[in-house]
Amino acid sequence: SSELTQDPAVSVALGQTVRITCQGDSLRSYYASWYQQKPGQAPVLVIYGKNNRPSGIPDRFSGSSSGNTASLTITGAQAEDEADYYCNSRDSSGNRLVVFGGGTKLTVL
Amino acid sequence: QVQLVQSGSELKKPGASVKVSCKASGYTFTSYAMNWVRQAPGQGLEWMGWINTNTGNPTYAQGFTGRFVFSLDTSVSTAYLQISSLKAEDTAVYYCARELHGYDGSFDYWGQGTLVTVSS
């Protein structure tokens, strides 16, 4: 099965731009989706597909992909963006399986 | 509006079974696949598998075969996760999540989560 690798922790100064990355072989074939999870809450989808935001997600969140790496960029990070971020994608096995990354803890300084 | 409402927290003894429910509303239940995701205390998200809400056919991730069963009652738009022979390591929050059409592995709506605690 495939794996997705994320940095465990990333920090960003308030108002600055931060990129959170996700690496894995499956990303050569499938787009990553990105989820934000705050303590005690269910995950929330923030980016899906090539670079799509669900309704209600601020436009400071964007997604991109190159080769085996997907990125979530937050342009002008806000205090409320401090959270855990997870990527996921289809597994590259082709059996309609899904794999999650280990998550990145984002701290807004 | 779309909602997935899960059943409440459970405290079970090792060896017992538990059944978690996920009631959907605000959309046609059989039009979207339902996935299950586990999150152990302080850990990340782990995909458990999915169930085809049209056919009832389940697919389980590696590590979730044997003791884990996904099922449906389409008459009440509800998906179920049953775990048998519970172990301490099954202690986790379990989420159901709807899969977005046409976007592989994108889960656009999530239940609030059900905490299952396994302790003697």
mmCIF file of C-alpha atoms in Angstrom:
data_model
loop_
_atom_site.group_PDB
_atom_site.id
_atom_site.type_symbol
_atom_site.label_atom_id
_atom_site.label_comp_id
_atom_site.label_asym_id
_atom_site.label_seq_id
_atom_site.Cartn_x
_atom_site.Cartn_y
_atom_site.Cartn_z
ATOM 1 C CA SER A 1 0.000 0.000 0.000
ATOM 2 C CA SER A 2 0.998 3.619 -0.461
ATOM 3 C CA GLU A 3 2.148 6.051 2.172
ATOM 4 C CA LEU A 4 1.848 9.802 2.439
ATOM 5 C CA THR A 5 4.529 11.691 4.358
ATOM 6 C CA GLN A 6 4.011 15.043 6.072
ATOM 7 C CA ASP A 7 6.266 17.128 8.278
ATOM 8 C CA PRO A 8 5.091 16.690 11.884
ATOM 9 C CA ALA A 9 5.136 20.392 12.707
ATOM 10 C CA VAL A 10 5.354 23.715 10.934
ATOM 11 C CA SER A 11 5.137 27.258 12.266
ATOM 12 C CA VAL A 12 4.296 30.564 10.638
ATOM 13 C CA ALA A 13 4.210 34.149 11.799
ATOM 14 C CA LEU A 14 0.813 35.785 11.870
ATOM 15 C CA GLY A 15 -0.033 37.179 8.448
ATOM 16 C CA GLN A 16 2.747 35.345 6.648
ATOM 17 C CA THR A 17 2.520 32.560 4.086
ATOM 18 C CA VAL A 18 3.082 28.918 4.921
ATOM 19 C CA ARG A 19 3.265 25.804 2.779
ATOM 20 C CA ILE A 20 2.462 22.371 4.145
ATOM 21 C CA THR A 21 3.616 19.470 2.018
ATOM 22 C CA CYS A 22 2.579 15.870 1.488
ATOM 23 C CA GLN A 23 4.732 13.354 -0.374
ATOM 24 C CA GLY A 24 3.870 9.969 -1.790
ATOM 25 C CA ASP A 25 3.879 7.861 -4.914
ATOM 26 C CA SER A 26 0.087 7.917 -5.179
ATOM 27 C CA LEU A 27 0.244 11.691 -5.743
ATOM 28 C CA ARG A 28 1.737 11.070 -9.183
ATOM 29 C CA SER A 29 -1.672 9.665 -10.172
ATOM 30 C CA TYR A 30 -4.185 11.264 -7.819
ATOM 31 C CA TYR A 31 -4.802 14.679 -6.342
ATOM 32 C CA ALA A 32 -4.514 15.123 -2.616
ATOM 33 C CA SER A 33 -7.313 16.398 -0.454
ATOM 34 C CA TRP A 34 -6.533 18.488 2.603
ATOM 35 C CA TYR A 35 -8.302 18.585 5.948
ATOM 36 C CA GLN A 36 -8.083 20.939 8.890
ATOM 37 C CA GLN A 37 -8.706 19.542 12.346
ATOM 38 C CA LYS A 38 -8.903 21.606 15.498
ATOM 39 C CA PRO A 39 -8.756 20.014 18.972
ATOM 40 C CA GLY A 40 -11.884 18.101 19.856
ATOM 41 C CA GLN A 41 -13.460 18.639 16.445
ATOM 42 C CA ALA A 42 -14.038 16.547 13.357
ATOM 43 C CA PRO A 43 -11.829 17.202 10.341
ATOM 44 C CA VAL A 44 -12.975 19.759 7.786
ATOM 45 C CA LEU A 45 -12.228 19.488 4.074
ATOM 46 C CA VAL A 46 -10.355 22.613 2.934
ATOM 47 C CA ILE A 47 -8.962 21.642 -0.497
ATOM 48 C CA TYR A 48 -9.901 18.933 -2.983
ATOM 49 C CA GLY A 49 -9.119 18.138 -6.575
ATOM 50 C CA LYS A 50 -6.679 20.295 -8.495
ATOM 51 C CA ASN A 51 -7.334 23.331 -6.266
ATOM 52 C CA ASN A 52 -10.948 23.489 -5.154
ATOM 53 C CA ARG A 53 -12.276 24.968 -1.949
ATOM 54 C CA PRO A 54 -15.579 23.870 -0.437
ATOM 55 C CA SER A 55 -18.077 26.581 0.286
ATOM 56 C CA GLY A 56 -17.091 28.579 3.348
ATOM 57 C CA ILE A 57 -13.368 27.922 3.146
ATOM 58 C CA PRO A 58 -11.424 31.205 2.924
ATOM 59 C CA ASP A 59 -9.532 31.897 -0.279
ATOM 60 C CA ARG A 60 -6.257 32.160 1.629
ATOM 61 C CA PHE A 61 -6.199 28.346 1.395
ATOM 62 C CA SER A 62 -4.916 26.947 -1.885
ATOM 63 C CA GLY A 63 -3.555 23.662 -3.165
ATOM 64 C CA SER A 64 -0.985 22.623 -5.740
ATOM 65 C CA SER A 65 0.815 19.518 -6.874
ATOM 66 C CA SER A 66 4.043 18.601 -8.622
ATOM 67 C CA GLY A 67 5.336 15.105 -9.182
ATOM 68 C CA ASN A 68 4.949 13.145 -5.968
ATOM 69 C CA THR A 69 4.359 16.199 -3.785
ATOM 70 C CA ALA A 70 1.143 18.015 -2.953
ATOM 71 C CA SER A 71 1.132 21.309 -1.118
ATOM 72 C CA LEU A 72 -1.361 23.277 0.901
ATOM 73 C CA THR A 73 -0.566 26.970 1.028
ATOM 74 C CA ILE A 74 -2.065 29.423 3.478
ATOM 75 C CA THR A 75 -1.466 32.984 2.318
ATOM 76 C CA GLY A 76 -1.719 35.402 5.209
ATOM 77 C CA ALA A 77 -2.107 32.901 8.030
ATOM 78 C CA GLN A 78 -4.551 33.823 10.760
ATOM 79 C CA ALA A 79 -4.603 32.783 14.392
ATOM 80 C CA GLU A 80 -7.642 30.607 13.702
ATOM 81 C CA ASP A 81 -5.644 28.596 11.178
ATOM 82 C CA GLU A 82 -3.664 26.985 13.974
ATOM 83 C CA ALA A 83 -4.665 23.341 13.698
ATOM 84 C CA ASP A 84 -3.604 19.914 12.507
ATOM 85 C CA TYR A 85 -3.639 19.461 8.749
ATOM 86 C CA TYR A 86 -3.950 16.105 7.028
ATOM 87 C CA CYS A 87 -3.609 15.147 3.393
ATOM 88 C CA ASN A 88 -5.128 12.067 1.819
ATOM 89 C CA SER A 89 -5.473 10.539 -1.604
ATOM 90 C CA ARG A 90 -6.394 7.369 -3.363
ATOM 91 C CA ASP A 91 -3.932 4.566 -2.836
ATOM 92 C CA SER A 92 -1.901 3.836 -5.955
ATOM 93 C CA SER A 93 -2.932 0.169 -5.917
ATOM 94 C CA GLY A 94 -6.024 0.975 -7.952
ATOM 95 C CA ASN A 95 -8.338 -0.856 -5.590
ATOM 96 C CA ARG A 96 -10.211 2.272 -4.507
ATOM 97 C CA LEU A 97 -8.344 2.405 -1.238
ATOM 98 C CA VAL A 98 -7.490 5.637 0.566
ATOM 99 C CA VAL A 99 -4.421 6.675 2.494
ATOM 100 C CA PHE A 100 -3.893 9.556 4.948
ATOM 101 C CA GLY A 101 -0.720 11.394 5.739
ATOM 102 C CA GLY A 102 0.474 11.505 9.316
ATOM 103 C CA GLY A 103 -0.600 15.109 9.795
ATOM 104 C CA THR A 104 1.142 18.445 10.310
ATOM 105 C CA LYS A 105 0.661 20.557 13.411
ATOM 106 C CA LEU A 106 0.559 24.198 12.304
ATOM 107 C CA THR A 107 1.456 26.807 14.900
ATOM 108 C CA VAL A 108 0.710 30.462 14.169
ATOM 109 C CA LEU A 109 3.154 32.657 16.073
ATOM 110 C CA GLN B 1 -28.309 20.926 4.895
ATOM 111 C CA VAL B 2 -26.163 17.817 4.852
ATOM 112 C CA GLN B 3 -25.604 16.280 8.267
ATOM 113 C CA LEU B 4 -24.024 13.101 9.541
ATOM 114 C CA VAL B 5 -24.993 12.451 13.146
ATOM 115 C CA GLN B 6 -23.256 9.670 14.997
ATOM 116 C CA SER B 7 -24.254 7.775 18.094
ATOM 117 C CA GLY B 8 -22.858 8.661 21.491
ATOM 118 C CA SER B 9 -19.733 7.621 23.332
ATOM 119 C CA GLU B 10 -19.341 4.007 24.399
ATOM 120 C CA LEU B 11 -17.440 2.383 27.249
ATOM 121 C CA LYS B 12 -16.878 -1.304 26.682
ATOM 122 C CA LYS B 13 -14.927 -4.108 28.297
ATOM 123 C CA PRO B 14 -12.320 -6.064 26.368
ATOM 124 C CA GLY B 15 -13.922 -8.846 24.367
ATOM 125 C CA ALA B 16 -17.251 -7.073 24.011
ATOM 126 C CA SER B 17 -18.759 -5.664 20.814
ATOM 127 C CA VAL B 18 -19.895 -2.192 19.863
ATOM 128 C CA LYS B 19 -22.035 -0.804 17.053
ATOM 129 C CA VAL B 20 -21.635 2.816 16.024
ATOM 130 C CA SER B 21 -24.306 4.468 13.908
ATOM 131 C CA CYS B 22 -24.064 7.339 11.449
ATOM 132 C CA LYS B 23 -27.399 8.850 10.389
ATOM 133 C CA ALA B 24 -27.360 10.927 7.235
ATOM 134 C CA SER B 25 -29.772 13.677 6.319
ATOM 135 C CA GLY B 26 -30.062 16.451 3.793
ATOM 136 C CA TYR B 27 -29.127 14.375 0.748
ATOM 137 C CA THR B 28 -29.909 11.115 -1.016
ATOM 138 C CA PHE B 29 -28.138 8.554 1.145
ATOM 139 C CA THR B 30 -27.585 5.993 -1.596
ATOM 140 C CA SER B 31 -25.924 8.485 -3.924
ATOM 141 C CA TYR B 32 -22.696 8.852 -1.955
ATOM 142 C CA ALA B 33 -20.204 6.343 -0.622
ATOM 143 C CA MET B 34 -19.638 6.323 3.114
ATOM 144 C CA ASN B 35 -16.216 5.983 4.630
ATOM 145 C CA TRP B 36 -15.032 5.232 8.167
ATOM 146 C CA VAL B 37 -11.970 6.824 9.755
ATOM 147 C CA ARG B 38 -10.331 6.061 13.082
ATOM 148 C CA GLN B 39 -8.341 8.417 15.280
ATOM 149 C CA ALA B 40 -6.614 6.941 18.304
ATOM 150 C CA PRO B 41 -5.910 9.306 21.223
ATOM 151 C CA GLY B 42 -3.279 11.847 20.227
ATOM 152 C CA GLN B 43 -2.782 10.180 16.850
ATOM 153 C CA GLY B 44 -3.559 10.918 13.232
ATOM 154 C CA LEU B 45 -6.403 9.915 10.966
ATOM 155 C CA GLU B 46 -6.518 6.326 9.755
ATOM 156 C CA TRP B 47 -8.793 5.241 6.922
ATOM 157 C CA MET B 48 -10.705 2.078 7.808
ATOM 158 C CA GLY B 49 -12.600 1.503 4.585
ATOM 159 C CA TRP B 50 -15.810 2.377 2.799
ATOM 160 C CA ILE B 51 -19.194 0.984 1.965
ATOM 161 C CA ASN B 52 -21.078 1.335 -1.286
ATOM 162 C CA THR B 53 -24.414 2.705 -0.152
ATOM 163 C CA ASN B 54 -26.078 1.445 -3.328
ATOM 164 C CA THR B 55 -25.038 -2.178 -3.143
ATOM 165 C CA GLY B 56 -23.997 -2.487 0.512
ATOM 166 C CA ASN B 57 -20.637 -3.859 -0.602
ATOM 167 C CA PRO B 58 -17.906 -2.978 1.932
ATOM 168 C CA THR B 59 -14.180 -2.560 1.350
ATOM 169 C CA TYR B 60 -11.843 -2.751 4.319
ATOM 170 C CA ALA B 61 -8.384 -1.298 4.671
ATOM 171 C CA GLN B 62 -5.512 -3.497 5.712
ATOM 172 C CA GLY B 63 -5.713 -3.937 9.457
ATOM 173 C CA PHE B 64 -9.478 -3.642 9.567
ATOM 174 C CA THR B 65 -10.534 -7.052 8.373
ATOM 175 C CA GLY B 66 -12.174 -9.714 10.507
ATOM 176 C CA ARG B 67 -13.416 -7.814 13.564
ATOM 177 C CA PHE B 68 -14.770 -4.767 11.744
ATOM 178 C CA VAL B 69 -18.037 -4.791 9.818
ATOM 179 C CA PHE B 70 -19.678 -1.996 7.851
ATOM 180 C CA SER B 71 -23.402 -2.207 7.216
ATOM 181 C CA LEU B 72 -26.359 -0.074 6.173
ATOM 182 C CA ASP B 73 -30.026 0.467 6.778
ATOM 183 C CA THR B 74 -31.023 2.512 3.759
ATOM 184 C CA SER B 75 -34.623 2.799 5.029
ATOM 185 C CA VAL B 76 -33.345 5.147 7.736
ATOM 186 C CA SER B 77 -30.314 6.521 5.848
ATOM 187 C CA THR B 78 -27.922 5.098 8.397
ATOM 188 C CA ALA B 79 -24.516 3.472 8.171
ATOM 189 C CA TYR B 80 -23.113 1.287 10.899
ATOM 190 C CA LEU B 81 -19.696 0.231 12.108
ATOM 191 C CA GLN B 82 -19.574 -2.846 14.289
ATOM 192 C CA ILE B 83 -16.417 -3.909 16.082
ATOM 193 C CA SER B 84 -16.264 -7.272 17.798
ATOM 194 C CA SER B 85 -13.793 -8.788 20.279
ATOM 195 C CA LEU B 86 -12.796 -5.312 21.397
ATOM 196 C CA LYS B 87 -9.223 -4.682 22.506
ATOM 197 C CA ALA B 88 -7.709 -1.809 24.438
ATOM 198 C CA GLU B 89 -6.039 -0.620 21.250
ATOM 199 C CA ASP B 90 -9.472 -0.106 19.653
ATOM 200 C CA THR B 91 -9.919 2.890 21.949
ATOM 201 C CA ALA B 92 -10.364 5.770 19.529
ATOM 202 C CA VAL B 93 -12.725 8.251 18.004
ATOM 203 C CA TYR B 94 -14.496 6.777 14.988
ATOM 204 C CA TYR B 95 -15.772 9.058 12.238
ATOM 205 C CA CYS B 96 -18.058 8.431 9.311
ATOM 206 C CA ALA B 97 -17.389 10.619 6.293
ATOM 207 C CA ARG B 98 -19.234 11.110 3.016
ATOM 208 C CA GLU B 99 -17.183 10.830 -0.145
ATOM 209 C CA LEU B 100 -17.496 13.642 -2.637
ATOM 210 C CA HIS B 101 -18.581 12.614 -6.120
ATOM 211 C CA GLY B 102 -15.851 12.494 -8.691
ATOM 212 C CA TYR B 103 -13.011 13.406 -6.342
ATOM 213 C CA ASP B 104 -11.148 10.350 -5.206
ATOM 214 C CA GLY B 105 -10.841 10.138 -1.477
ATOM 215 C CA SER B 106 -12.295 13.569 -0.787
ATOM 216 C CA PHE B 107 -14.560 13.526 2.237
ATOM 217 C CA ASP B 108 -16.780 16.580 2.241
ATOM 218 C CA TYR B 109 -18.962 15.907 5.280
ATOM 219 C CA TRP B 110 -17.998 14.209 8.512
ATOM 220 C CA GLY B 111 -19.895 12.970 11.498
ATOM 221 C CA GLN B 112 -19.047 14.494 14.849
ATOM 222 C CA GLY B 113 -17.189 11.350 15.881
ATOM 223 C CA THR B 114 -17.934 8.596 18.376
ATOM 224 C CA LEU B 115 -15.495 7.886 21.171
ATOM 225 C CA VAL B 116 -15.180 4.195 21.911
ATOM 226 C CA THR B 117 -13.258 3.428 25.075
ATOM 227 C CA VAL B 118 -12.207 -0.149 25.794
ATOM 228 C CA SER B 119 -11.222 -0.706 29.381
ATOM 229 C CA SER B 120 -11.692 -3.324 32.044
#
